[in-house]
Short mmCIF file of C-alpha atoms and ligand atoms in Angstrom, two decimals:
data_model
loop_
_atom_site.label_atom_id
_atom_site.label_comp_id
_atom_site.label_asym_id
_atom_site.label_seq_id
_atom_site.Cartn_x
_atom_site.Cartn_y
_atom_site.Cartn_z
CA MET A 637 -14.98 -2.50 32.17
CA LYS A 638 -17.09 1.35 32.62
CA MET A 639 -17.61 3.07 29.49
CA SER A 640 -18.45 6.96 28.33
CA SER A 641 -19.84 8.32 24.65
CA SER A 642 -21.22 6.81 22.31
CA VAL A 643 -20.29 5.82 18.44
CA VAL A 644 -21.36 3.59 15.99
CA ALA A 645 -19.65 0.49 16.44
CA TYR A 646 -17.14 -0.66 14.03
CA SER A 647 -14.59 -3.92 13.55
CA PHE A 648 -17.13 -6.04 11.94
CA ARG A 649 -16.26 -7.90 8.20
CA HIS A 650 -18.17 -5.71 6.03
CA ILE A 651 -20.84 -8.22 4.09
CA PRO A 652 -23.31 -7.02 1.18
CA PRO A 653 -26.80 -6.98 1.45
CA LEU A 654 -28.38 -9.55 2.31
CA LYS A 655 -30.44 -10.39 -0.30
CA GLN A 656 -27.10 -10.95 -2.19
CA ARG A 657 -25.66 -13.06 0.16
CA SER A 658 -28.38 -15.73 0.68
CA ILE A 659 -27.92 -18.13 -1.16
CA ARG A 660 -23.95 -17.69 -1.63
CA TYR A 661 -24.30 -17.39 2.55
CA PHE A 662 -27.18 -21.30 3.06
CA SER A 663 -26.00 -23.18 -0.15
CA HIS A 664 -22.45 -24.24 0.62
CA GLN A 665 -20.39 -24.70 3.70
CA SER A 666 -17.16 -23.56 2.21
CA PRO A 667 -16.44 -20.01 1.25
CA LEU A 668 -16.59 -19.84 5.06
CA ARG A 669 -14.13 -21.41 5.45
CA ARG A 670 -11.99 -20.05 3.30
CA ARG A 671 -13.33 -15.95 3.97
CA PRO A 672 -15.85 -16.75 6.59
CA LEU A 673 -19.05 -14.42 6.21
CA CYS A 674 -20.05 -12.90 9.38
CA SER A 675 -21.92 -15.04 12.02
CA PRO A 676 -26.12 -14.54 11.67
CA CYS A 677 -25.94 -12.71 15.30
CA SER A 678 -23.72 -10.11 14.19
CA VAL A 679 -25.89 -10.05 11.08
CA LEU A 680 -28.60 -9.15 12.93
CA VAL A 681 -26.37 -6.81 15.04
CA ALA A 682 -25.01 -5.53 11.76
CA THR A 683 -28.62 -3.97 10.72
CA SER A 684 -27.80 -0.51 12.96
CA THR A 685 -24.99 -0.36 11.19
CA SER A 686 -26.65 0.45 7.97
CA SER A 687 -24.40 -2.56 6.38
CA CYS A 688 -27.11 -5.02 5.97
CA SER A 689 -30.98 -4.86 6.62
CA LEU A 690 -33.12 -7.91 7.94
CA PRO A 691 -34.51 -10.21 5.20
CA ASN A 692 -38.55 -10.32 4.57
CA SER A 693 -39.73 -12.84 5.02
CA ALA A 694 -42.57 -12.67 2.77
CA SER A 695 -39.93 -12.02 -0.05
CA PHE A 696 -39.20 -16.00 0.30
CA THR A 697 -41.08 -18.53 -1.11
CA GLY A 698 -40.85 -21.62 0.51
CA ASN A 699 -40.43 -21.39 4.26
CA SER A 700 -36.83 -23.51 4.27
CA LEU A 701 -34.98 -20.98 4.50
CA PHE A 702 -36.89 -18.73 6.63
CA ARG A 703 -36.86 -21.52 8.35
CA ARG A 704 -33.43 -21.71 8.58
CA MET A 705 -32.13 -17.88 8.95
CA GLU A 706 -35.30 -18.78 12.71
CA ARG A 707 -32.66 -21.07 13.85
CA TYR A 708 -29.36 -18.54 13.24
CA TRP A 709 -31.44 -16.16 15.10
CA ALA A 710 -32.03 -18.47 18.00
CA ALA A 711 -28.42 -19.06 17.80
CA SER A 712 -27.89 -15.76 18.38
CA SER A 713 -28.19 -16.15 22.25
CA ILE A 714 -24.70 -16.47 22.83
CA ASN A 715 -24.36 -16.20 26.65
CA LYS A 716 -21.16 -18.13 27.04
CA ASN A 717 -17.18 -17.95 26.81
CA LYS A 718 -17.02 -21.19 26.07
CA GLY A 719 -20.23 -21.13 23.68
CA MET A 720 -18.68 -17.73 21.68
CA VAL A 721 -16.08 -20.41 20.44
CA GLU A 722 -17.69 -22.96 19.89
CA HIS A 723 -20.18 -20.73 17.83
CA LEU A 724 -16.62 -19.09 15.76
CA GLN A 725 -15.82 -23.20 15.42
CA ARG A 726 -18.64 -23.86 14.23
CA TYR A 727 -19.13 -21.45 11.36
CA GLY A 728 -15.01 -22.44 9.93
CA VAL A 729 -13.87 -18.31 11.72
CA ILE A 730 -11.55 -20.34 14.61
CA GLN A 731 -9.96 -23.56 12.55
CA SER A 732 -6.17 -24.35 14.50
CA LYS A 733 -6.73 -25.14 18.88
CA LYS A 734 -4.35 -22.65 19.85
CA VAL A 735 -7.18 -20.17 18.25
CA ALA A 736 -9.54 -21.49 20.53
CA GLU A 737 -7.41 -22.08 23.26
CA VAL A 738 -7.28 -18.92 23.90
CA MET A 739 -10.27 -16.61 23.19
CA GLU A 740 -11.47 -19.44 25.83
CA THR A 741 -8.36 -19.01 28.18
CA VAL A 742 -9.37 -14.90 27.77
CA ASP A 743 -12.96 -13.85 28.87
CA ARG A 744 -14.67 -10.41 26.84
CA ALA A 745 -17.13 -9.96 29.39
CA LEU A 746 -13.95 -8.49 31.39
CA PHE A 747 -13.30 -6.68 27.80
CA VAL A 748 -16.61 -5.06 27.27
CA PRO A 749 -18.73 -2.29 28.51
CA ASP A 750 -20.63 -2.89 31.70
CA GLY A 751 -24.63 -4.63 31.09
CA SER A 752 -23.72 -5.69 27.35
CA SER A 753 -23.86 -8.96 25.37
CA ALA A 754 -20.07 -9.85 26.10
CA TYR A 755 -20.12 -13.19 24.17
CA GLU A 756 -22.42 -11.12 20.59
CA ASP A 757 -20.51 -11.65 17.70
CA SER A 758 -21.04 -7.85 17.32
CA PRO A 759 -18.57 -4.99 17.85
CA MET A 760 -19.08 -2.52 20.77
CA GLN A 761 -18.64 0.80 21.35
CA ILE A 762 -15.39 1.51 24.41
CA GLY A 763 -16.15 5.25 24.94
CA PHE A 764 -13.44 8.20 22.81
CA ASN A 765 -15.97 7.05 20.18
CA ALA A 766 -13.54 4.01 19.42
CA THR A 767 -14.92 0.57 19.87
CA ILE A 768 -13.89 -3.55 20.73
CA SER A 769 -14.23 -5.62 17.81
CA ALA A 770 -16.18 -8.10 17.09
CA PRO A 771 -15.71 -12.00 18.04
CA HIS A 772 -15.43 -12.60 14.27
CA MET A 773 -12.45 -9.98 14.05
CA HIS A 774 -10.89 -10.77 16.34
CA ALA A 775 -10.07 -14.24 15.78
CA THR A 776 -9.78 -14.32 12.07
CA CYS A 777 -6.93 -11.92 12.56
CA LEU A 778 -5.39 -14.61 15.04
CA GLN A 779 -5.64 -17.05 12.72
CA LEU A 780 -3.84 -14.98 10.67
CA LEU A 781 -1.45 -14.18 12.61
CA GLU A 782 -0.80 -17.41 14.53
CA LYS A 783 2.32 -18.84 12.64
CA ASN A 784 4.41 -15.75 13.92
CA LEU A 785 3.04 -15.80 18.15
CA GLN A 786 5.18 -18.30 19.19
CA PRO A 787 6.42 -19.04 22.39
CA GLY A 788 9.62 -15.84 22.62
CA MET A 789 8.13 -13.78 19.25
CA HIS A 790 7.20 -10.54 19.70
CA ALA A 791 3.81 -8.79 18.46
CA LEU A 792 2.35 -5.09 18.37
CA ASP A 793 -0.85 -4.51 18.64
CA VAL A 794 -1.55 -0.90 17.37
CA GLY A 795 -4.68 0.67 18.36
CA SER A 796 -4.88 -1.46 21.11
CA GLY A 797 -8.40 -0.22 23.09
CA THR A 798 -9.84 -2.66 25.64
CA GLY A 799 -6.27 -4.56 25.69
CA TYR A 800 -8.50 -8.59 24.22
CA LEU A 801 -5.96 -8.81 21.82
CA THR A 802 -2.67 -8.02 23.36
CA ALA A 803 -3.66 -10.20 26.22
CA CYS A 804 -4.59 -13.12 23.78
CA PHE A 805 -1.08 -12.32 21.99
CA ALA A 806 0.69 -12.05 25.12
CA LEU A 807 -0.34 -15.92 26.10
CA MET A 808 -0.11 -17.15 22.62
CA VAL A 809 4.16 -15.93 22.76
CA GLY A 810 4.32 -16.33 27.25
CA PRO A 811 6.46 -15.06 29.94
CA GLN A 812 9.35 -15.47 27.07
CA GLY A 813 7.84 -12.91 24.34
CA HIS A 814 6.93 -9.71 24.16
CA ALA A 815 3.63 -8.69 23.48
CA ILE A 816 2.92 -4.62 23.32
CA GLY A 817 -0.25 -2.77 23.28
CA VAL A 818 -0.02 0.43 22.11
CA ASP A 819 -3.68 3.37 21.99
CA HIS A 820 -3.47 6.88 21.49
CA ILE A 821 -5.89 7.29 24.07
CA PRO A 822 -4.39 7.25 27.77
CA GLU A 823 -7.96 6.91 28.96
CA LEU A 824 -8.32 3.78 27.02
CA VAL A 825 -4.30 2.45 27.61
CA THR A 826 -5.52 2.53 31.81
CA MET A 827 -8.62 0.57 31.30
CA SER A 828 -6.91 -1.96 28.92
CA ILE A 829 -4.32 -2.17 31.66
CA LYS A 830 -7.60 -2.76 34.23
CA ASN A 831 -9.33 -5.18 32.07
CA ILE A 832 -6.14 -7.14 31.60
CA GLU A 833 -5.31 -7.54 35.39
CA LYS A 834 -8.60 -9.16 35.82
CA SER A 835 -7.89 -11.81 33.17
CA ALA A 836 -5.69 -15.26 32.42
CA ALA A 837 -2.64 -12.64 31.13
CA ALA A 838 -2.38 -10.68 34.37
CA PRO A 839 0.55 -12.72 35.42
CA LEU A 840 2.47 -11.91 32.04
CA LEU A 841 1.64 -7.68 33.02
CA LYS A 842 3.27 -8.53 36.20
CA ASP A 843 6.33 -9.36 34.53
CA GLY A 844 6.31 -7.33 32.09
CA SER A 845 6.52 -9.74 28.88
CA LEU A 846 3.20 -7.50 28.60
CA ALA A 847 2.59 -3.96 28.17
CA LEU A 848 0.58 -1.57 27.40
CA HIS A 849 1.89 2.00 26.61
CA VAL A 850 0.13 5.86 25.51
CA GLY A 851 1.91 6.57 22.06
CA ASP A 852 0.85 6.70 18.32
CA GLY A 853 0.55 3.33 16.78
CA ARG A 854 1.56 4.96 13.39
CA GLU A 855 4.38 4.95 14.68
CA GLY A 856 4.72 1.42 16.09
CA TRP A 857 6.34 0.71 19.33
CA VAL A 858 10.37 1.43 18.55
CA GLU A 859 11.70 -0.31 21.99
CA PHE A 860 10.87 -4.34 20.85
CA ALA A 861 12.09 -3.75 17.32
CA PRO A 862 11.86 -6.28 15.37
CA TYR A 863 8.21 -7.97 15.14
CA ASP A 864 7.00 -11.19 13.77
CA ALA A 865 3.30 -10.11 14.21
CA ILE A 866 1.48 -6.95 14.09
CA HIS A 867 -2.01 -6.23 14.50
CA VAL A 868 -3.58 -3.08 13.78
CA GLY A 869 -7.06 -2.38 15.20
CA ALA A 870 -8.01 1.13 13.33
CA ALA A 871 -8.54 1.12 9.66
CA ALA A 872 -5.12 2.99 8.30
CA PRO A 873 -5.49 5.48 4.51
CA GLU A 874 -2.40 3.76 3.50
CA ILE A 875 -0.25 1.15 4.90
CA PRO A 876 2.69 3.12 7.58
CA GLN A 877 6.26 2.99 6.69
CA PRO A 878 6.93 2.66 10.37
CA LEU A 879 5.66 -0.69 10.96
CA ILE A 880 6.24 -2.47 7.78
CA ASP A 881 10.07 -1.06 8.81
CA GLN A 882 8.82 -2.49 12.44
CA LEU A 883 8.64 -6.09 10.63
CA LYS A 884 10.97 -9.12 10.90
CA PRO A 885 12.07 -10.56 8.06
CA GLY A 886 9.43 -13.91 8.14
CA GLY A 887 6.82 -10.89 10.32
CA ARG A 888 3.39 -11.05 8.95
CA LEU A 889 1.41 -6.93 9.29
CA VAL A 890 -2.60 -7.45 9.85
CA ILE A 891 -4.35 -4.33 8.28
CA PRO A 892 -7.17 -2.40 8.10
CA VAL A 893 -6.59 -0.31 5.24
CA GLY A 894 -9.14 2.37 3.39
CA ASN A 895 -11.31 4.77 4.12
CA VAL A 896 -14.98 4.25 3.43
CA PHE A 897 -14.33 0.78 1.66
CA GLN A 898 -12.03 -1.03 3.67
CA GLU A 899 -10.19 -4.21 2.98
CA LEU A 900 -7.56 -6.62 5.44
CA LYS A 901 -4.33 -6.86 4.26
CA VAL A 902 -1.96 -8.89 5.19
CA VAL A 903 1.96 -7.92 5.02
CA ASP A 904 4.80 -10.20 4.77
CA LYS A 905 7.86 -9.90 5.41
CA LYS A 906 9.86 -12.19 3.49
CA GLU A 907 13.32 -13.61 4.29
CA ASP A 908 15.46 -11.36 2.08
CA GLY A 909 13.06 -7.72 3.22
CA SER A 910 10.76 -7.51 0.62
CA VAL A 911 7.26 -7.78 1.18
CA SER A 912 4.29 -9.34 -0.24
CA VAL A 913 0.70 -7.65 -0.02
CA ARG A 914 -2.91 -9.47 -0.40
CA SER A 915 -6.70 -8.63 0.83
CA GLU A 916 -7.78 -11.26 3.25
CA THR A 917 -11.83 -9.39 3.25
CA SER A 918 -13.52 -6.54 3.48
CA VAL A 919 -13.79 -4.95 6.76
CA ARG A 920 -15.36 -1.65 8.56
CA TYR A 921 -13.11 0.37 11.34
CA VAL A 922 -13.00 2.99 12.57
CA PRO A 923 -9.62 5.42 11.34
CA LEU A 924 -6.35 4.52 12.16
CA THR A 925 -6.13 8.75 13.47
CA SER A 926 -5.06 11.55 15.37
CA ARG A 927 -6.34 11.74 18.23
CA GLU A 928 -7.65 15.02 17.81
CA ALA A 929 -9.62 13.52 14.63
CA GLN A 930 -11.22 10.54 17.01
CA LEU A 931 -11.81 13.00 19.87
CA ARG A 932 -13.58 15.23 17.14
CA GLY A 933 -15.08 11.95 15.91
CA TYR A 934 -13.36 12.21 13.03
N1 LIG B 1188 -8.48 -3.29 18.99
C1 LIG B 1188 -9.05 -2.98 19.94
C2 LIG B 1188 -9.89 -1.05 20.09
C3 LIG B 1188 -10.24 -0.86 18.19
S1 LIG B 1188 -11.11 -0.05 17.48
C4 LIG B 1188 -10.41 -3.76 20.36
O1 LIG B 1188 -10.24 -4.92 20.12
O2 LIG B 1188 -10.20 -3.63 21.86
C5 LIG B 1188 -9.47 1.35 17.67
C6 LIG B 1188 -8.55 2.11 18.38
O3 LIG B 1188 -7.72 2.29 18.10
C7 LIG B 1188 -9.20 2.52 19.69
O4 LIG B 1188 -9.01 2.05 20.18
C8 LIG B 1188 -7.73 4.05 19.18
O5 LIG B 1188 -8.23 4.39 20.93
C9 LIG B 1188 -6.83 3.85 18.40
N2 LIG B 1188 -6.15 4.01 17.41
C10 LIG B 1188 -6.68 5.12 16.28
N3 LIG B 1188 -6.12 5.94 15.85
C11 LIG B 1188 -4.88 5.16 16.30
C12 LIG B 1188 -3.57 6.00 16.36
N4 LIG B 1188 -3.00 6.82 15.58
N5 LIG B 1188 -2.29 5.61 17.90
C13 LIG B 1188 -2.97 4.81 18.88
N6 LIG B 1188 -4.39 4.18 18.78
C14 LIG B 1188 -4.65 4.83 17.72
#
């Protein structure tokens, strides 16, 4: 994938400073399953975004913690899509076979900028002040939406960017379903189509069950509404009403909400049309905004 421009990378789980985290992170496993922290290699990458800082080995007494850190750092040399998926499984981010299969099938290297480390658990700049989300965020959102991505279902990916998640959605809902990506940057939509054409989801693009459109995603995409699954890949100041309206009863919307402090919200529409909202985890995404605001750098 060709790209231009340089911006700070976003779309990863927000992590508190390592000192606060280290005991929780290294002392037991179970929180990883429910609310996984980002993986160690993304901890490294996140330093460039000022959310985390590298540990100072001198501040640890004894060497076992530091040795364990070194082992985790070594794990950052993931260089295969399958290895990336296994890594996410090992840390409990991917919990289902279906999500593992789809992430193995859609090679992330086809969606990241040329020359970048495709399988590193980090968000990456894709130009136009946008980023491809980190693999652990893609996996988290696929897990949250899995039940609403069954064959034949309708899925909407707002802020589709590179098209990676739209391709995953399309493979999950299959040729009888619909996976729609919407992004307001025409160049990104063109690029996402080219990316998908090289991927395992290409036949679905050809048969029309997968489509990518230029538009303001805050309005949703009425053509294939109502949706069983809606994903938003950029942080909204509040949940856009059209997205709630376009959710099917029984449907689920996953959307980051907030400005500086953001939470990944899970919105479920019940069969009676009532809606429940819960927070899954703290995150950091680029804003869901106007095209003009995005192009001038927010
Ligand atoms: N999920 C994608 C991209 C995430 S970056 C991926 O992982 O590849 C967020 C994307 O949201 C950017 O591509 C940006 O252009 C898009 N975006 C932001 N505001 C938008 C809006 N109002 N309508 C449509 N797309 C929007």
